[in-house]
mmCIF file of C-alpha atoms in Angstrom:
data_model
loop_
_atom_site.group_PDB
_atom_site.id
_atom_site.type_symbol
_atom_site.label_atom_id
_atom_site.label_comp_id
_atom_site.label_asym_id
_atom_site.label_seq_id
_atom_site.Cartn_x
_atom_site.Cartn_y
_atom_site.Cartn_z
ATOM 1 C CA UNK A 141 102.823 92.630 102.799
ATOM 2 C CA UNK A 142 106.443 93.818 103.988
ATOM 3 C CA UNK A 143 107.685 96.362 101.406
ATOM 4 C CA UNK A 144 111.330 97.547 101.239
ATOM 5 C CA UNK A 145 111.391 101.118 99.787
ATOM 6 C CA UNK A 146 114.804 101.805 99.305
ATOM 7 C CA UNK A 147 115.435 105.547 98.742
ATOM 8 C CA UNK A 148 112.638 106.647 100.297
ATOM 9 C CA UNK A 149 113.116 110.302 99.075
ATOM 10 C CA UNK A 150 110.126 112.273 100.409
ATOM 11 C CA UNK A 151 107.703 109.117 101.124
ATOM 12 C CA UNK A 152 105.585 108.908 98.100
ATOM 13 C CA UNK A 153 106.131 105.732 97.800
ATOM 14 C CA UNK A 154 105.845 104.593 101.152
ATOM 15 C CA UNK A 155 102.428 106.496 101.894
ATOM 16 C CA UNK A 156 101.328 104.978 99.115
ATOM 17 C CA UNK A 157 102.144 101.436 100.292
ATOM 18 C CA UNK A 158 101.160 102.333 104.062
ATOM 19 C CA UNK A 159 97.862 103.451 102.782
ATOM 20 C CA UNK A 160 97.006 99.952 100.830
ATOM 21 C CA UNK A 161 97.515 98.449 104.916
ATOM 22 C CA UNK A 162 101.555 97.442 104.313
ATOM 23 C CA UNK A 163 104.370 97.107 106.448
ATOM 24 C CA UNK A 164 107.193 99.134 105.111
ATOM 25 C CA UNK A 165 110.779 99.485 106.116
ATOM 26 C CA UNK A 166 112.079 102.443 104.373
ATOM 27 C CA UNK A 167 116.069 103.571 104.157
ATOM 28 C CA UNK A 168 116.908 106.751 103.496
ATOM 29 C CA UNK A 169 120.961 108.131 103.282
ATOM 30 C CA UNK A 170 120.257 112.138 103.528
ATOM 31 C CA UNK A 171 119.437 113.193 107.009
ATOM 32 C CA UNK A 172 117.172 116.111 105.881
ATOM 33 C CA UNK A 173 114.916 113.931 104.213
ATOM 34 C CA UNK A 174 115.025 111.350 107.151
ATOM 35 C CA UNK A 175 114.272 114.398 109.503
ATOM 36 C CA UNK A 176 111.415 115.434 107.569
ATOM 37 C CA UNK A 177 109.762 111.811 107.181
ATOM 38 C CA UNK A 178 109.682 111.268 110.375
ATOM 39 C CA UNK A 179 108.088 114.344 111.330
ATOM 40 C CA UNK A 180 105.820 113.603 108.066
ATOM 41 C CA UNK A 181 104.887 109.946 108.918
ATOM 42 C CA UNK A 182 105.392 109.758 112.917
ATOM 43 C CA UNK A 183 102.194 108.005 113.543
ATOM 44 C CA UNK A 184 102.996 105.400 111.469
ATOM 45 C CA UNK A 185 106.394 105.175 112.915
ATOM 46 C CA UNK A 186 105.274 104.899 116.208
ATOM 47 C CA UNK A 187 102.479 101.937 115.832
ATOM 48 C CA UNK A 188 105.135 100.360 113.974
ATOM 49 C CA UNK A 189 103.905 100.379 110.707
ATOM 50 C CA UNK A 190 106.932 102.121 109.042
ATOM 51 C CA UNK A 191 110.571 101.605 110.014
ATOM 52 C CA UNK A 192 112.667 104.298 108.785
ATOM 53 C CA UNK A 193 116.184 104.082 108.746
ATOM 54 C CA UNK A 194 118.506 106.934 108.169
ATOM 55 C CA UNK A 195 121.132 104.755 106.152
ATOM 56 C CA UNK A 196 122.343 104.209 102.501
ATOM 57 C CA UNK A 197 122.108 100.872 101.209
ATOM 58 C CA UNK A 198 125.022 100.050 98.908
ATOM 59 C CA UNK A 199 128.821 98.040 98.398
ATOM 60 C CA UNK A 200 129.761 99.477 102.139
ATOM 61 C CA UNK A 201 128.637 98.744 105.595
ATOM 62 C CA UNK A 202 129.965 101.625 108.046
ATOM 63 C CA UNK A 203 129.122 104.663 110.036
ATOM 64 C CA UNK A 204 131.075 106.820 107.696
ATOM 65 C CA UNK A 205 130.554 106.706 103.917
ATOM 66 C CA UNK A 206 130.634 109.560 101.794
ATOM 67 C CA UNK A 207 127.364 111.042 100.292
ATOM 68 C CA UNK A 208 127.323 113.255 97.602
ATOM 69 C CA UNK A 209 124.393 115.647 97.795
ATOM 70 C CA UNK A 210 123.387 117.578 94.709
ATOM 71 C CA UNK A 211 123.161 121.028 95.951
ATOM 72 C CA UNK A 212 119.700 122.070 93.212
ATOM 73 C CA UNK A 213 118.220 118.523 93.307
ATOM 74 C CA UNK A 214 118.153 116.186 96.296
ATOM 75 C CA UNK A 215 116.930 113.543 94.409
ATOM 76 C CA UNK A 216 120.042 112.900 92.322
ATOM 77 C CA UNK A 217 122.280 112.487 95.869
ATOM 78 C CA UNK A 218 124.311 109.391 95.883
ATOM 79 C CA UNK A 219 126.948 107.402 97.033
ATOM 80 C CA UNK A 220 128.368 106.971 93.441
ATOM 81 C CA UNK A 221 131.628 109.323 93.143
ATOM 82 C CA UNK A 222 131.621 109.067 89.293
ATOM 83 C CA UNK A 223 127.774 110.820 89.346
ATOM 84 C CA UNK A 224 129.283 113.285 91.124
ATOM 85 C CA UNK A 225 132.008 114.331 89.139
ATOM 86 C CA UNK A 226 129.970 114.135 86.394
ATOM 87 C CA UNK A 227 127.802 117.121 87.821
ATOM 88 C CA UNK A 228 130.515 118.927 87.340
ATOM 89 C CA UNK A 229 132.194 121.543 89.671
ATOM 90 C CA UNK A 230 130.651 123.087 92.884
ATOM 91 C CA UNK A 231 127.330 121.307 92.256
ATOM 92 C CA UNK A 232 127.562 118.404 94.589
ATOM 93 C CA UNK A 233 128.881 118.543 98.747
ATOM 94 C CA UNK A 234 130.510 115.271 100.729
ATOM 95 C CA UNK A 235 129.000 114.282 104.020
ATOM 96 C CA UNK A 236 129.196 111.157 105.891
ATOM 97 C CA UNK A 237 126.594 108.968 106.293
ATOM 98 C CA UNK A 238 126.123 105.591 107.028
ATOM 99 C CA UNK A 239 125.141 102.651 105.059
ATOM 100 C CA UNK A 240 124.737 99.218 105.144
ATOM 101 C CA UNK A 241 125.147 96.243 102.591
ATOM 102 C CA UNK A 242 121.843 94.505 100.769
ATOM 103 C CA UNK A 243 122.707 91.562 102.218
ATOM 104 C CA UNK A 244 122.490 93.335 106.144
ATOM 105 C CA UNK A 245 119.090 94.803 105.577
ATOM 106 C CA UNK A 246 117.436 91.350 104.634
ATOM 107 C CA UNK A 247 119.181 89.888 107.278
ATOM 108 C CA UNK A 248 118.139 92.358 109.895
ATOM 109 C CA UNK A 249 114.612 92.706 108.245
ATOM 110 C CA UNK A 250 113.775 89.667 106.398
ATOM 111 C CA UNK A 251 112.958 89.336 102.640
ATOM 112 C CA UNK A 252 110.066 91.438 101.543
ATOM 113 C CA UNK A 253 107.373 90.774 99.362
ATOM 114 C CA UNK A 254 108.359 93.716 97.455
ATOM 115 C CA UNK A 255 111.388 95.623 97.187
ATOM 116 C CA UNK A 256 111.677 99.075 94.989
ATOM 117 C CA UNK A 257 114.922 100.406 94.862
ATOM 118 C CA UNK A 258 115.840 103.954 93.186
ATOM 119 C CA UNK A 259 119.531 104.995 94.306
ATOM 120 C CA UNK A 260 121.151 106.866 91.690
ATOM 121 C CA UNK A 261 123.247 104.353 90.149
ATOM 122 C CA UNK A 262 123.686 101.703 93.414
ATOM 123 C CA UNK A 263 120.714 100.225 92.303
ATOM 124 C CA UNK A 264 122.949 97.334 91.223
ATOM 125 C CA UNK A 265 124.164 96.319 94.447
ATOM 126 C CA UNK A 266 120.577 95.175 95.642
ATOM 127 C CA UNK A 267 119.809 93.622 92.344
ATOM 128 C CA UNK A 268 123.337 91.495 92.908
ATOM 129 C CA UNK A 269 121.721 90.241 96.190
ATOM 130 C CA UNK A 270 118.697 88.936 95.225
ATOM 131 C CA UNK A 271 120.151 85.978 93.685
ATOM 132 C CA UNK A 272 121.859 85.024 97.208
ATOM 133 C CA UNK A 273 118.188 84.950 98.986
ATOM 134 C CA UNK A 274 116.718 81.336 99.600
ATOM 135 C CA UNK A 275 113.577 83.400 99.508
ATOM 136 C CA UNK A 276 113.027 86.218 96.892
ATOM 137 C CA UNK A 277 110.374 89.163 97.250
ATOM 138 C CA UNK A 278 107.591 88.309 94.982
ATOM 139 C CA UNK A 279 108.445 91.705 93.061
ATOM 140 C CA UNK A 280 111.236 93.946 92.174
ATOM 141 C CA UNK A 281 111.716 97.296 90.528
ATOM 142 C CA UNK A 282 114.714 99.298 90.478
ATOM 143 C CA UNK A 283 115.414 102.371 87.684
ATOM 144 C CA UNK A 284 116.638 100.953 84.614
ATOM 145 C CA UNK A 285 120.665 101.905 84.580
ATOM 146 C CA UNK A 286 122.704 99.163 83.142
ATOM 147 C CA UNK A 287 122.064 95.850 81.488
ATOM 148 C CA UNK A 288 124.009 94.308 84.297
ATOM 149 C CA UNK A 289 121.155 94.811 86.565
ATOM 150 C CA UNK A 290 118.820 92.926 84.103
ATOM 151 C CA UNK A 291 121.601 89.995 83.658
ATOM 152 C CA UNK A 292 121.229 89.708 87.635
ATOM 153 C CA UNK A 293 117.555 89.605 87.909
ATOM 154 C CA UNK A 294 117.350 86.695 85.274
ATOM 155 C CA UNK A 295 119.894 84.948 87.185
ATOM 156 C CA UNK A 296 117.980 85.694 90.465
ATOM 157 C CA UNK A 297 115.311 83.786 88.665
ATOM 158 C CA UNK A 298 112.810 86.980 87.728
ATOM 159 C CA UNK A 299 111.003 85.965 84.449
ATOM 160 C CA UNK A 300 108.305 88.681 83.806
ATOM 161 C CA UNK A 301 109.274 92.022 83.447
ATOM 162 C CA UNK A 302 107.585 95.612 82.582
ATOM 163 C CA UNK A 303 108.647 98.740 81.545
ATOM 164 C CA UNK A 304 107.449 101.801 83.141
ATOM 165 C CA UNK A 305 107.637 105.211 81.969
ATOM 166 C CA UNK A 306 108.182 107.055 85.370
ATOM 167 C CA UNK A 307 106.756 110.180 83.945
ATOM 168 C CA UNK A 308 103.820 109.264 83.548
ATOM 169 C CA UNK A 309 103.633 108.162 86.837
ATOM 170 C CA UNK A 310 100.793 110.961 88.194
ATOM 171 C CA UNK A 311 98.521 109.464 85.114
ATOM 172 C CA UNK A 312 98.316 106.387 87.176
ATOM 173 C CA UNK A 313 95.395 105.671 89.437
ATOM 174 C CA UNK A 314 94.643 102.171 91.318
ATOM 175 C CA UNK A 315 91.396 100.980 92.822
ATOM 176 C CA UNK A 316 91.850 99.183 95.595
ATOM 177 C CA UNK A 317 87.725 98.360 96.928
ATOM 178 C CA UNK A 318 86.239 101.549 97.724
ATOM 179 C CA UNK A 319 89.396 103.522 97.760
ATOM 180 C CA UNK A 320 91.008 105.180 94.432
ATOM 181 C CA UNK A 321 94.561 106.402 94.678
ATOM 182 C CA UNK A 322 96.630 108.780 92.491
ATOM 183 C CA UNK A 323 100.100 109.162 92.538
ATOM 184 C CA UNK A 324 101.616 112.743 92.326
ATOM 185 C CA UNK A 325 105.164 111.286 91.450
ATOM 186 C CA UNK A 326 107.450 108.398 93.005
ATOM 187 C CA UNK A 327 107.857 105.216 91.254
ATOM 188 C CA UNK A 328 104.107 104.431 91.480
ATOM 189 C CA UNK A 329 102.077 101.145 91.211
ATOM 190 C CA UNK A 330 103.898 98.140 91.555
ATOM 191 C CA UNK A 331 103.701 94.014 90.763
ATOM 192 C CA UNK A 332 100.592 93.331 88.891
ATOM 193 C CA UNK A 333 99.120 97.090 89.165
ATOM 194 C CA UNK A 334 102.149 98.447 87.468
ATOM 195 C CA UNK A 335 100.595 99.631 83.524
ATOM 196 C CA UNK A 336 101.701 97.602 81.074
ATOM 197 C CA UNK A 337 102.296 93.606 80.128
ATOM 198 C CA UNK A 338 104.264 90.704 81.954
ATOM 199 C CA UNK A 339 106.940 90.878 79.070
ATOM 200 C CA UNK A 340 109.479 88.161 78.260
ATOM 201 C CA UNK A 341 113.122 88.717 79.283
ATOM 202 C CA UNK A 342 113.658 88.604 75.411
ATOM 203 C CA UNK A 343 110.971 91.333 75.166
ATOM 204 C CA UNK A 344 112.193 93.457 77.601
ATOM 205 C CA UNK A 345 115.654 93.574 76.509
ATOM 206 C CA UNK A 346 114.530 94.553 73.247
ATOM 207 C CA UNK A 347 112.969 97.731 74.499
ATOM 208 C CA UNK A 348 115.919 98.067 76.956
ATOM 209 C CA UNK A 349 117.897 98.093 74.303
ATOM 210 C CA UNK A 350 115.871 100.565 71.987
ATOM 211 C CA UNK A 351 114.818 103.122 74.958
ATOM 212 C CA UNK A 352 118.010 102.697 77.334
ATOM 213 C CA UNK A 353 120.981 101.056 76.002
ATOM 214 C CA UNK A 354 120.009 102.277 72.486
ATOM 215 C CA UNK A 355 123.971 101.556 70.809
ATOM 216 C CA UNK A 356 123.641 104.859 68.819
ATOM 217 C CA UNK A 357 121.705 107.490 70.518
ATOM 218 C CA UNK A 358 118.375 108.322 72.433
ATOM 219 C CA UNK A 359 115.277 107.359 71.063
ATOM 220 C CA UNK A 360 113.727 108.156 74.086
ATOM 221 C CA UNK A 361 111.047 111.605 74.736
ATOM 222 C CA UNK A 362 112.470 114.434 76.367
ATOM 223 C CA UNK A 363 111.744 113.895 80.168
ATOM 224 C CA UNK A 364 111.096 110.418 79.786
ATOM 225 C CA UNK A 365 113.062 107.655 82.387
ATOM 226 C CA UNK A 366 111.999 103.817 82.932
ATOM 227 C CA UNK A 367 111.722 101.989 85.977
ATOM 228 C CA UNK A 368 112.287 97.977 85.222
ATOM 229 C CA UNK A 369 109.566 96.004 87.626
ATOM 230 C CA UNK A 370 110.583 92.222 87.992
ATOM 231 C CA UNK A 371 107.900 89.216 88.849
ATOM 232 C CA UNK A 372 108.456 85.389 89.699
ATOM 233 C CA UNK A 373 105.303 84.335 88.051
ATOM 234 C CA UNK A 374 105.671 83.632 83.946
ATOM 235 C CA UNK A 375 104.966 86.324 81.388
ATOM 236 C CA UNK A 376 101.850 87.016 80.006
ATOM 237 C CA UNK A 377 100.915 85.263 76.440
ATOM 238 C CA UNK A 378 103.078 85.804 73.707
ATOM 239 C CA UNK A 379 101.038 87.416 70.944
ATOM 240 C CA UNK A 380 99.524 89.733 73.840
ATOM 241 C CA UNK A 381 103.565 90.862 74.513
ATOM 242 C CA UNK A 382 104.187 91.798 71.087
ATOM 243 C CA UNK A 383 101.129 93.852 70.308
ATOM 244 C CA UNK A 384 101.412 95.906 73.707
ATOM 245 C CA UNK A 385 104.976 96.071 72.659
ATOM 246 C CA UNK A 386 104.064 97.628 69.000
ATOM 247 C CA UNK A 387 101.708 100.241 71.082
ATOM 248 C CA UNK A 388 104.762 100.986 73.261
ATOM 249 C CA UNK A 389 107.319 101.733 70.503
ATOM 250 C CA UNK A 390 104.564 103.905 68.430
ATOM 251 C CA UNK A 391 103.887 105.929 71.278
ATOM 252 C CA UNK A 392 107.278 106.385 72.678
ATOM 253 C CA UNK A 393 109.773 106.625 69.691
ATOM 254 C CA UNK A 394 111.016 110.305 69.094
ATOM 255 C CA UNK A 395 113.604 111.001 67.062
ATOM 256 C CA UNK A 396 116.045 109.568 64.995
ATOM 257 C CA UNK A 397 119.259 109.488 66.898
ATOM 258 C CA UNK A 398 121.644 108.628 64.290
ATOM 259 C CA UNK A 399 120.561 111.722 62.241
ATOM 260 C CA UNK A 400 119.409 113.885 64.937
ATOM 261 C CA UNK A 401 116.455 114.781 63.060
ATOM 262 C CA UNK A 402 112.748 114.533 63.163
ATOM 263 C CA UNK A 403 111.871 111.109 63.244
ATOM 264 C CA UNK A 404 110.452 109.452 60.776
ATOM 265 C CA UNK A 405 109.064 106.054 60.127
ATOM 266 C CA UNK A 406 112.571 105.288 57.035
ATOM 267 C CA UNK A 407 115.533 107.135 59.019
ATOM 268 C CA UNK A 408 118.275 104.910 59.072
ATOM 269 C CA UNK A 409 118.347 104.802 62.163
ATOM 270 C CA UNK A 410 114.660 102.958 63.014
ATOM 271 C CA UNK A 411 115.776 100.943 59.871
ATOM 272 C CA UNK A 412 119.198 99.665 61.833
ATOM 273 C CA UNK A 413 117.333 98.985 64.920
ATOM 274 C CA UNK A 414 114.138 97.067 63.499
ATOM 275 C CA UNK A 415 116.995 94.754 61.185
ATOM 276 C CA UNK A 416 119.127 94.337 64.934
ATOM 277 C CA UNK A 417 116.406 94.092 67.387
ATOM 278 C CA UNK A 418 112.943 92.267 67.312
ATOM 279 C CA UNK A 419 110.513 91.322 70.014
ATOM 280 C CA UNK A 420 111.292 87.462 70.170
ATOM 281 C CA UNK A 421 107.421 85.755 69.225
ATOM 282 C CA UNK A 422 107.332 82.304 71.526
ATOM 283 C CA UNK A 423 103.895 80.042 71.114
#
């Protein structure tokens, strides 16, 4: 396969993907990073396996776009100003970087079979593409920010969808023949090795809604984030969807926001949501 990892970060993602025999092109905006995988993956750079490109991929194309790196976290650098500021004072530096449009990258690389995306926010802009492409990768996953991003991938024609709980990410393993790997973080398994069920757009957007875009307040674990994986294919059968759903919601529902108390199974809050929102049953 030919795997887009956009945000490559420190390469977990891509060693992980150059390890199961894939080609990946990999873009990453911060130079230090960039520096440091190439020194890290330089044999696979040089027999052409890996393409690593030290560029942003966003709304601009240009040699000169400002980057706002988080001066205790790298991983939160990003092109998106408002972030920033929302650091708050003397936690994030400007440098200029350059980046290029969605729309540039498949045209320079082609369309992958897979593209994960995890930009801080610019996530978005790729997402916006994909309904442009003749040809769409096979699989998608990008962290779950807005439901704008989920609104273009149903457009885009994505029908299955999972939710993944990114930390739990190091409890995944895949088997791949004789070779088991692990994941120590990154965004982890992808398409049809990604934990969990092919859920409905309907589905999904009811646990968007409760975990992410919850219209009151977090009902989401402490530490917890979600990536959002996208398929072509058709989601998997309906009553299967709702009971990996009701496993999901058991295992993952906290607190109630509303109250900001201990949650329990008659807060007004879970009552609100469960009159509001519930997983759509199709035969």
């Amino acid at each position: 396969m030919l795997i887009f990892d956009v945000g490559f970060y420190r390469g977990e993602d891509s060693q992980y993907y150059l390890a199961r025999g894939h080609s990946v092109v990999a873009f990453e905006a911060n130079p230090i990073l960039y520096e440091a995988g190439r020194k890290k993956f330089e044999e696979f750079i040089s027999d052409g396996r890996l393409i690593l490109e030290n560029c942003g991929v966003g709304k601009d194309s240009g040699t000169s776009i400002d980057f706002f790196l988080h001066i205790d976290s790298d991983e939160w650098s990003t092109f998106y100003k408002e972030a920033a500021l929302g650091w708050g004072p003397g936690k994030s530096t400007v440098i200029q970087v350059p980046s290029i449009t969605p729309r540039e990258a498949f045209a320079r690389y082609g369309v992958p079979d897979y593209v994960k995306t995890d930009i801080e926010g610019y996530d978005i802009f790729v997402a916006e593409e994909l309904k442009h492409l003749k040809e769409k990768p096979r699989w998608a996953s990008f962290e779950a920010t807005s439901t704008a991003l989920m609104r273009e991938l149903m457009i885009a024609g994505y029908r299955s969808f999972k939710i993944v709980d990114q930390a739990e990410v190091p409890l995944q393993s895949v088997t791949d023949g004789l070779q088991n790997f692990s994941f120590g973080g990154g965004t982890g398994a992808f398409g049809d090795d990604a934990p969990g069920l092919w859920l409905s757009f309907e589905n999904i957007m009811y646990l968007y809604f409760r975990y992410i875009h919850d219209p009151f307040a977090p009902s989401t674990r402490p530490g917890h984030w979600y990536d959002i994986h996208a398929a072509l294919r058709e989601p998997d059968e309906a009553n299967a969807q709702i009971a990996w759903i009701k496993q999901f919601v058991g295992k993952n529902e906290h607190h109630c926001g509303m109250m900001g108390q201990t949650h329990k199974p008659g807060c007004p809050h879970t009552l609100l949501l469960e009159s509001m929102l519930s997983p759509t049953i199709t035969e």
